[in-house]
Amino acid sequence: DAGITQSPRHKVTETGTPVTLRCHQTENHRYMYWYRQDPGHGLRLIHYSYGVKDTDKGEVSDGYSVSRSKTEDFLLTLESATSSQTSVYFCAISDQANYGYTFGSGTRLTVV
Amino acid sequence: DQQVKQNSPSLSVQEGRISILNCDYTNSMFDYFLWYKKYPAEGPTFLISISSIKDKNEDGRFTVFLNKSAKHLSLHIVPSQPGDSAVYFCAASPSTSYGKLTFGQGTILTVHP
């Protein structure tokens, strides 16, 4: 399909536990992004990557870290999950900045 | 501080009529604007974009208008079809930002047969 997959699709976890979400692409795109979607806020950028090992913070990065050790994978880690991190998380890829992204199908994370 | 705002949470139109979705922004550094469409349980899909050097861009039934002086853009869908029913997000970016987008809250469009 679009060459981007997110895993898992759904996850329920307990407060205080670490969680890692994975984004995998087969398009060899340079740019990768993590967004969260919440009611009333649209999508907000958490972290992004502009190359292997090149990452930076977005608008709502507190409580999250990322890693990109190879072009195809971009991992989002919640070191100690909190209820405020209950959300739908979307990964996106782009082969050039300022062009339409391709989004993954999302991961619904519930922190109880 | 919401830099991109979609003030209408929802819009309902009749099939065949025009749908107009609106978006306002406050950041003068934004010079690239996009619209995305999202169905439930799916990721957003890119619809159409416009750069600040233009005031209009068309793609089939979809036209985006940009009014830079008013910091306002709109998406027109003509004619509207039931399959257009979805959430529409506008997004904006400065051209030097590694493609980081700032999204509006979204507008739920319902097209009635």
PDB file of N, CA and C in Angstrom, chain B residues 6-78:
ATOM      1  N   GLN B   6      -9.610  26.297  12.902  1.00  0.00           N
ATOM      2  CA  GLN B   6     -10.782  25.996  12.094  1.00  0.00           C
ATOM      3  C   GLN B   6     -11.965  26.203  13.034  1.00  0.00           C
ATOM      4  N   ASN B   7     -12.647  27.287  12.864  1.00  0.00           N
ATOM      5  CA  ASN B   7     -13.645  27.715  13.839  1.00  0.00           C
ATOM      6  C   ASN B   7     -14.974  26.992  13.725  1.00  0.00           C
ATOM      7  N   SER B   8     -15.169  26.258  12.642  1.00  0.00           N
ATOM      8  CA  SER B   8     -16.415  25.502  12.492  1.00  0.00           C
ATOM      9  C   SER B   8     -16.139  24.036  12.771  1.00  0.00           C
ATOM     10  N   PRO B   9     -16.629  23.505  13.902  1.00  0.00           N
ATOM     11  CA  PRO B   9     -16.382  22.096  14.193  1.00  0.00           C
ATOM     12  C   PRO B   9     -17.068  21.162  13.213  1.00  0.00           C
ATOM     13  N   SER B  10     -18.173  21.624  12.624  1.00  0.00           N
ATOM     14  CA  SER B  10     -18.901  20.750  11.714  1.00  0.00           C
ATOM     15  C   SER B  10     -19.594  21.564  10.630  1.00  0.00           C
ATOM     16  N   LEU B  11     -19.883  20.869   9.517  1.00  0.00           N
ATOM     17  CA  LEU B  11     -20.560  21.478   8.378  1.00  0.00           C
ATOM     18  C   LEU B  11     -21.410  20.399   7.732  1.00  0.00           C
ATOM     19  N   SER B  12     -22.647  20.762   7.409  1.00  0.00           N
ATOM     20  CA  SER B  12     -23.549  19.821   6.767  1.00  0.00           C
ATOM     21  C   SER B  12     -24.036  20.417   5.452  1.00  0.00           C
ATOM     22  N   VAL B  13     -23.912  19.666   4.349  1.00  0.00           N
ATOM     23  CA  VAL B  13     -24.349  20.166   3.047  1.00  0.00           C
ATOM     24  C   VAL B  13     -25.092  19.072   2.296  1.00  0.00           C
ATOM     25  N   GLN B  14     -25.832  19.491   1.300  1.00  0.00           N
ATOM     26  CA  GLN B  14     -26.590  18.567   0.465  1.00  0.00           C
ATOM     27  C   GLN B  14     -25.699  18.106  -0.697  1.00  0.00           C
ATOM     28  N   GLU B  15     -25.863  16.866  -1.085  1.00  0.00           N
ATOM     29  CA  GLU B  15     -25.128  16.339  -2.239  1.00  0.00           C
ATOM     30  C   GLU B  15     -25.336  17.240  -3.454  1.00  0.00           C
ATOM     31  N   GLY B  16     -24.253  17.501  -4.173  1.00  0.00           N
ATOM     32  CA  GLY B  16     -24.327  18.326  -5.371  1.00  0.00           C
ATOM     33  C   GLY B  16     -24.068  19.805  -5.121  1.00  0.00           C
ATOM     34  N   ARG B  17     -24.197  20.226  -3.854  1.00  0.00           N
ATOM     35  CA  ARG B  17     -23.968  21.636  -3.532  1.00  0.00           C
ATOM     36  C   ARG B  17     -22.492  21.865  -3.208  1.00  0.00           C
ATOM     37  N   ILE B  18     -22.151  23.122  -2.963  1.00  0.00           N
ATOM     38  CA  ILE B  18     -20.765  23.459  -2.640  1.00  0.00           C
ATOM     39  C   ILE B  18     -20.518  23.325  -1.142  1.00  0.00           C
ATOM     40  N   SER B  19     -19.365  22.773  -0.783  1.00  0.00           N
ATOM     41  CA  SER B  19     -18.903  22.767   0.602  1.00  0.00           C
ATOM     42  C   SER B  19     -17.756  23.766   0.699  1.00  0.00           C
ATOM     43  N   ILE B  20     -17.805  24.618   1.711  1.00  0.00           N
ATOM     44  CA  ILE B  20     -16.727  25.592   1.935  1.00  0.00           C
ATOM     45  C   ILE B  20     -16.227  25.414   3.355  1.00  0.00           C
ATOM     46  N   LEU B  21     -14.974  25.033   3.458  1.00  0.00           N
ATOM     47  CA  LEU B  21     -14.345  24.855   4.766  1.00  0.00           C
ATOM     48  C   LEU B  21     -13.317  25.966   4.951  1.00  0.00           C
ATOM     49  N   ASN B  22     -13.308  26.554   6.126  1.00  0.00           N
ATOM     50  CA  ASN B  22     -12.481  27.722   6.384  1.00  0.00           C
ATOM     51  C   ASN B  22     -11.386  27.457   7.403  1.00  0.00           C
ATOM     52  N   CYS B  23     -10.332  28.250   7.291  1.00  0.00           N
ATOM     53  CA  CYS B  23      -9.173  28.094   8.171  1.00  0.00           C
ATOM     54  C   CYS B  23      -8.496  29.452   8.313  1.00  0.00           C
ATOM     55  N   ASP B  24      -8.128  29.805   9.526  1.00  0.00           N
ATOM     56  CA  ASP B  24      -7.411  31.059   9.789  1.00  0.00           C
ATOM     57  C   ASP B  24      -6.088  30.754  10.464  1.00  0.00           C
ATOM     58  N   TYR B  25      -5.094  31.577  10.204  1.00  0.00           N
ATOM     59  CA  TYR B  25      -3.794  31.371  10.841  1.00  0.00           C
ATOM     60  C   TYR B  25      -3.275  32.700  11.361  1.00  0.00           C
ATOM     61  N   THR B  26      -2.352  32.619  12.308  1.00  0.00           N
ATOM     62  CA  THR B  26      -1.837  33.835  12.927  1.00  0.00           C
ATOM     63  C   THR B  26      -0.342  34.043  12.679  1.00  0.00           C
ATOM     64  N   ASN B  27       0.371  32.982  12.341  1.00  0.00           N
ATOM     65  CA  ASN B  27       1.824  33.072  12.212  1.00  0.00           C
ATOM     66  C   ASN B  27       2.204  33.582  10.819  1.00  0.00           C
ATOM     67  N   SER B  28       2.818  34.746  10.751  1.00  0.00           N
ATOM     68  CA  SER B  28       3.190  35.341   9.465  1.00  0.00           C
ATOM     69  C   SER B  28       4.296  34.561   8.757  1.00  0.00           C
ATOM     70  N   MET B  29       4.966  33.677   9.466  1.00  0.00           N
ATOM     71  CA  MET B  29       6.036  32.877   8.859  1.00  0.00           C
ATOM     72  C   MET B  29       5.486  31.722   8.017  1.00  0.00           C
ATOM     73  N   PHE B  30       4.224  31.381   8.204  1.00  0.00           N
ATOM     74  CA  PHE B  30       3.630  30.303   7.416  1.00  0.00           C
ATOM     75  C   PHE B  30       3.560  30.722   5.953  1.00  0.00           C
ATOM     76  N   ASP B  31       4.083  29.885   5.059  1.00  0.00           N
ATOM     77  CA  ASP B  31       3.991  30.207   3.646  1.00  0.00           C
ATOM     78  C   ASP B  31       3.642  28.992   2.794  1.00  0.00           C
ATOM     79  N   TYR B  32       3.235  27.932   3.447  1.00  0.00           N
ATOM     80  CA  TYR B  32       2.819  26.736   2.714  1.00  0.00           C
ATOM     81  C   TYR B  32       1.651  26.133   3.477  1.00  0.00           C
ATOM     82  N   PHE B  33       0.589  25.828   2.739  1.00  0.00           N
ATOM     83  CA  PHE B  33      -0.661  25.430   3.382  1.00  0.00           C
ATOM     84  C   PHE B  33      -1.205  24.177   2.706  1.00  0.00           C
ATOM     85  N   LEU B  34      -1.767  23.306   3.523  1.00  0.00           N
ATOM     86  CA  LEU B  34      -2.248  22.030   3.005  1.00  0.00           C
ATOM     87  C   LEU B  34      -3.605  21.714   3.609  1.00  0.00           C
ATOM     88  N   TRP B  35      -4.355  20.883   2.907  1.00  0.00           N
ATOM     89  CA  TRP B  35      -5.590  20.312   3.437  1.00  0.00           C
ATOM     90  C   TRP B  35      -5.468  18.794   3.422  1.00  0.00           C
ATOM     91  N   TYR B  36      -5.932  18.206   4.524  1.00  0.00           N
ATOM     92  CA  TYR B  36      -5.963  16.762   4.664  1.00  0.00           C
ATOM     93  C   TYR B  36      -7.396  16.331   4.962  1.00  0.00           C
ATOM     94  N   LYS B  37      -7.689  15.108   4.548  1.00  0.00           N
ATOM     95  CA  LYS B  37      -8.995  14.507   4.769  1.00  0.00           C
ATOM     96  C   LYS B  37      -8.780  13.253   5.593  1.00  0.00           C
ATOM     97  N   LYS B  38      -9.672  13.021   6.559  1.00  0.00           N
ATOM     98  CA  LYS B  38      -9.485  11.864   7.427  1.00  0.00           C
ATOM     99  C   LYS B  38     -10.807  11.137   7.632  1.00  0.00           C
ATOM    100  N   TYR B  39     -10.775   9.821   7.343  1.00  0.00           N
ATOM    101  CA  TYR B  39     -11.896   8.948   7.653  1.00  0.00           C
ATOM    102  C   TYR B  39     -11.625   8.292   9.002  1.00  0.00           C
ATOM    103  N   PRO B  40     -12.684   7.845   9.694  1.00  0.00           N
ATOM    104  CA  PRO B  40     -12.499   7.158  10.984  1.00  0.00           C
ATOM    105  C   PRO B  40     -11.579   5.953  10.871  1.00  0.00           C
ATOM    106  N   ALA B  41     -10.729   5.782  11.869  1.00  0.00           N
ATOM    107  CA  ALA B  41      -9.816   4.642  11.974  1.00  0.00           C
ATOM    108  C   ALA B  41      -8.782   4.589  10.851  1.00  0.00           C
ATOM    109  N   GLU B  42      -8.586   5.709  10.169  1.00  0.00           N
ATOM    110  CA  GLU B  42      -7.547   5.774   9.147  1.00  0.00           C
ATOM    111  C   GLU B  42      -6.658   6.981   9.395  1.00  0.00           C
ATOM    112  N   GLY B  43      -5.474   6.992   8.787  1.00  0.00           N
ATOM    113  CA  GLY B  43      -4.644   8.180   8.863  1.00  0.00           C
ATOM    114  C   GLY B  43      -5.138   9.252   7.908  1.00  0.00           C
ATOM    115  N   PRO B  44      -4.780  10.510   8.171  1.00  0.00           N
ATOM    116  CA  PRO B  44      -5.149  11.580   7.242  1.00  0.00           C
ATOM    117  C   PRO B  44      -4.519  11.346   5.876  1.00  0.00           C
ATOM    118  N   THR B  45      -5.205  11.777   4.828  1.00  0.00           N
ATOM    119  CA  THR B  45      -4.668  11.695   3.472  1.00  0.00           C
ATOM    120  C   THR B  45      -4.569  13.096   2.887  1.00  0.00           C
ATOM    121  N   PHE B  46      -3.485  13.345   2.201  1.00  0.00           N
ATOM    122  CA  PHE B  46      -3.224  14.639   1.599  1.00  0.00           C
ATOM    123  C   PHE B  46      -4.236  14.922   0.496  1.00  0.00           C
ATOM    124  N   LEU B  47      -4.768  16.155   0.489  1.00  0.00           N
ATOM    125  CA  LEU B  47      -5.793  16.511  -0.482  1.00  0.00           C
ATOM    126  C   LEU B  47      -5.267  17.529  -1.487  1.00  0.00           C
ATOM    127  N   ILE B  48      -4.830  18.658  -1.013  1.00  0.00           N
ATOM    128  CA  ILE B  48      -4.408  19.736  -1.887  1.00  0.00           C
ATOM    129  C   ILE B  48      -3.555  20.713  -1.086  1.00  0.00           C
ATOM    130  N   SER B  49      -2.683  21.435  -1.767  1.00  0.00           N
ATOM    131  CA  SER B  49      -1.823  22.394  -1.079  1.00  0.00           C
ATOM    132  C   SER B  49      -1.736  23.692  -1.878  1.00  0.00           C
ATOM    133  N   ILE B  50      -1.188  24.717  -1.232  1.00  0.00           N
ATOM    134  CA  ILE B  50      -0.968  25.993  -1.896  1.00  0.00           C
ATOM    135  C   ILE B  50       0.200  26.694  -1.231  1.00  0.00           C
ATOM    136  N   SER B  51       1.027  27.321  -2.022  1.00  0.00           N
ATOM    137  CA  SER B  51       2.106  28.119  -1.448  1.00  0.00           C
ATOM    138  C   SER B  51       1.701  29.583  -1.470  1.00  0.00           C
ATOM    139  N   SER B  52       2.416  30.375  -0.694  1.00  0.00           N
ATOM    140  CA  SER B  52       2.010  31.774  -0.515  1.00  0.00           C
ATOM    141  C   SER B  52       2.223  32.632  -1.754  1.00  0.00           C
ATOM    142  N   ILE B  53       2.885  32.085  -2.764  1.00  0.00           N
ATOM    143  CA  ILE B  53       3.058  32.872  -3.991  1.00  0.00           C
ATOM    144  C   ILE B  53       1.808  32.799  -4.871  1.00  0.00           C
ATOM    145  N   LYS B  54       0.866  31.934  -4.494  1.00  0.00           N
ATOM    146  CA  LYS B  54      -0.379  31.806  -5.248  1.00  0.00           C
ATOM    147  C   LYS B  54      -1.552  32.221  -4.368  1.00  0.00           C
ATOM    148  N   ASP B  55      -2.683  32.505  -5.007  1.00  0.00           N
ATOM    149  CA  ASP B  55      -3.891  32.741  -4.224  1.00  0.00           C
ATOM    150  C   ASP B  55      -4.986  31.714  -4.518  1.00  0.00           C
ATOM    151  N   LYS B  56      -4.683  30.790  -5.434  1.00  0.00           N
ATOM    152  CA  LYS B  56      -5.688  29.772  -5.774  1.00  0.00           C
ATOM    153  C   LYS B  56      -4.969  28.554  -6.345  1.00  0.00           C
ATOM    154  N   ASN B  57      -5.489  27.372  -5.987  1.00  0.00           N
ATOM    155  CA  ASN B  57      -4.991  26.140  -6.579  1.00  0.00           C
ATOM    156  C   ASN B  57      -6.160  25.172  -6.727  1.00  0.00           C
ATOM    157  N   GLU B  58      -6.263  24.569  -7.911  1.00  0.00           N
ATOM    158  CA  GLU B  58      -7.377  23.670  -8.197  1.00  0.00           C
ATOM    159  C   GLU B  58      -6.889  22.271  -8.477  1.00  0.00           C
ATOM    160  N   ASP B  59      -7.699  21.304  -8.057  1.00  0.00           N
ATOM    161  CA  ASP B  59      -7.435  19.913  -8.395  1.00  0.00           C
ATOM    162  C   ASP B  59      -8.778  19.203  -8.472  1.00  0.00           C
ATOM    163  N   GLY B  60      -9.306  19.105  -9.677  1.00  0.00           N
ATOM    164  CA  GLY B  60     -10.599  18.461  -9.853  1.00  0.00           C
ATOM    165  C   GLY B  60     -11.703  19.222  -9.147  1.00  0.00           C
ATOM    166  N   ARG B  61     -12.395  18.543  -8.258  1.00  0.00           N
ATOM    167  CA  ARG B  61     -13.511  19.183  -7.534  1.00  0.00           C
ATOM    168  C   ARG B  61     -13.051  20.062  -6.391  1.00  0.00           C
ATOM    169  N   PHE B  62     -11.760  20.053  -6.092  1.00  0.00           N
ATOM    170  CA  PHE B  62     -11.229  20.743  -4.920  1.00  0.00           C
ATOM    171  C   PHE B  62     -10.439  21.986  -5.339  1.00  0.00           C
ATOM    172  N   THR B  63     -10.768  23.105  -4.679  1.00  0.00           N
ATOM    173  CA  THR B  63     -10.047  24.350  -4.914  1.00  0.00           C
ATOM    174  C   THR B  63      -9.696  24.957  -3.572  1.00  0.00           C
ATOM    175  N   VAL B  64      -8.451  25.374  -3.421  1.00  0.00           N
ATOM    176  CA  VAL B  64      -8.050  26.065  -2.203  1.00  0.00           C
ATOM    177  C   VAL B  64      -7.758  27.520  -2.561  1.00  0.00           C
ATOM    178  N   PHE B  65      -8.269  28.425  -1.735  1.00  0.00           N
ATOM    179  CA  PHE B  65      -8.059  29.857  -1.897  1.00  0.00           C
ATOM    180  C   PHE B  65      -7.257  30.367  -0.700  1.00  0.00           C
ATOM    181  N   LEU B  66      -6.299  31.237  -0.980  1.00  0.00           N
ATOM    182  CA  LEU B  66      -5.477  31.817   0.076  1.00  0.00           C
ATOM    183  C   LEU B  66      -5.576  33.333   0.031  1.00  0.00           C
ATOM    184  N   ASN B  67      -5.934  33.927   1.158  1.00  0.00           N
ATOM    185  CA  ASN B  67      -5.967  35.377   1.302  1.00  0.00           C
ATOM    186  C   ASN B  67      -4.914  35.744   2.338  1.00  0.00           C
ATOM    187  N   LYS B  68      -3.739  36.122   1.869  1.00  0.00           N
ATOM    188  CA  LYS B  68      -2.610  36.351   2.793  1.00  0.00           C
ATOM    189  C   LYS B  68      -2.841  37.559   3.674  1.00  0.00           C
ATOM    190  N   SER B  69      -3.459  38.588   3.164  1.00  0.00           N
ATOM    191  CA  SER B  69      -3.660  39.786   3.978  1.00  0.00           C
ATOM    192  C   SER B  69      -4.594  39.497   5.140  1.00  0.00           C
ATOM    193  N   ALA B  70      -5.563  38.619   4.928  1.00  0.00           N
ATOM    194  CA  ALA B  70      -6.498  38.256   5.993  1.00  0.00           C
ATOM    195  C   ALA B  70      -6.030  37.037   6.770  1.00  0.00           C
ATOM    196  N   LYS B  71      -4.924  36.424   6.348  1.00  0.00           N
ATOM    197  CA  LYS B  71      -4.427  35.183   6.952  1.00  0.00           C
ATOM    198  C   LYS B  71      -5.548  34.150   7.003  1.00  0.00           C
ATOM    199  N   HIS B  72      -6.122  33.912   5.862  1.00  0.00           N
ATOM    200  CA  HIS B  72      -7.294  33.045   5.767  1.00  0.00           C
ATOM    201  C   HIS B  72      -7.182  32.162   4.530  1.00  0.00           C
ATOM    202  N   LEU B  73      -7.519  30.884   4.695  1.00  0.00           N
ATOM    203  CA  LEU B  73      -7.640  30.030   3.527  1.00  0.00           C
ATOM    204  C   LEU B  73      -8.941  29.244   3.611  1.00  0.00           C
ATOM    205  N   SER B  74      -9.386  28.825   2.441  1.00  0.00           N
ATOM    206  CA  SER B  74     -10.624  28.067   2.383  1.00  0.00           C
ATOM    207  C   SER B  74     -10.489  26.950   1.356  1.00  0.00           C
ATOM    208  N   LEU B  75     -11.229  25.899   1.597  1.00  0.00           N
ATOM    209  CA  LEU B  75     -11.295  24.758   0.685  1.00  0.00           C
ATOM    210  C   LEU B  75     -12.717  24.675   0.151  1.00  0.00           C
ATOM    211  N   HIS B  76     -12.846  24.683  -1.171  1.00  0.00           N
ATOM    212  CA  HIS B  76     -14.151  24.550  -1.810  1.00  0.00           C
ATOM    213  C   HIS B  76     -14.236  23.177  -2.474  1.00  0.00           C
ATOM    214  N   ILE B  77     -15.338  22.511  -2.239  1.00  0.00           N
ATOM    215  CA  ILE B  77     -15.580  21.212  -2.864  1.00  0.00           C
ATOM    216  C   ILE B  77     -16.858  21.344  -3.688  1.00  0.00           C
ATOM    217  N   VAL B  78     -16.696  21.190  -5.006  1.00  0.00           N
ATOM    218  CA  VAL B  78     -17.851  21.333  -5.892  1.00  0.00           C
ATOM    219  C   VAL B  78     -17.804  20.272  -6.998  1.00  0.00           C
TER     220      VAL B  78
END
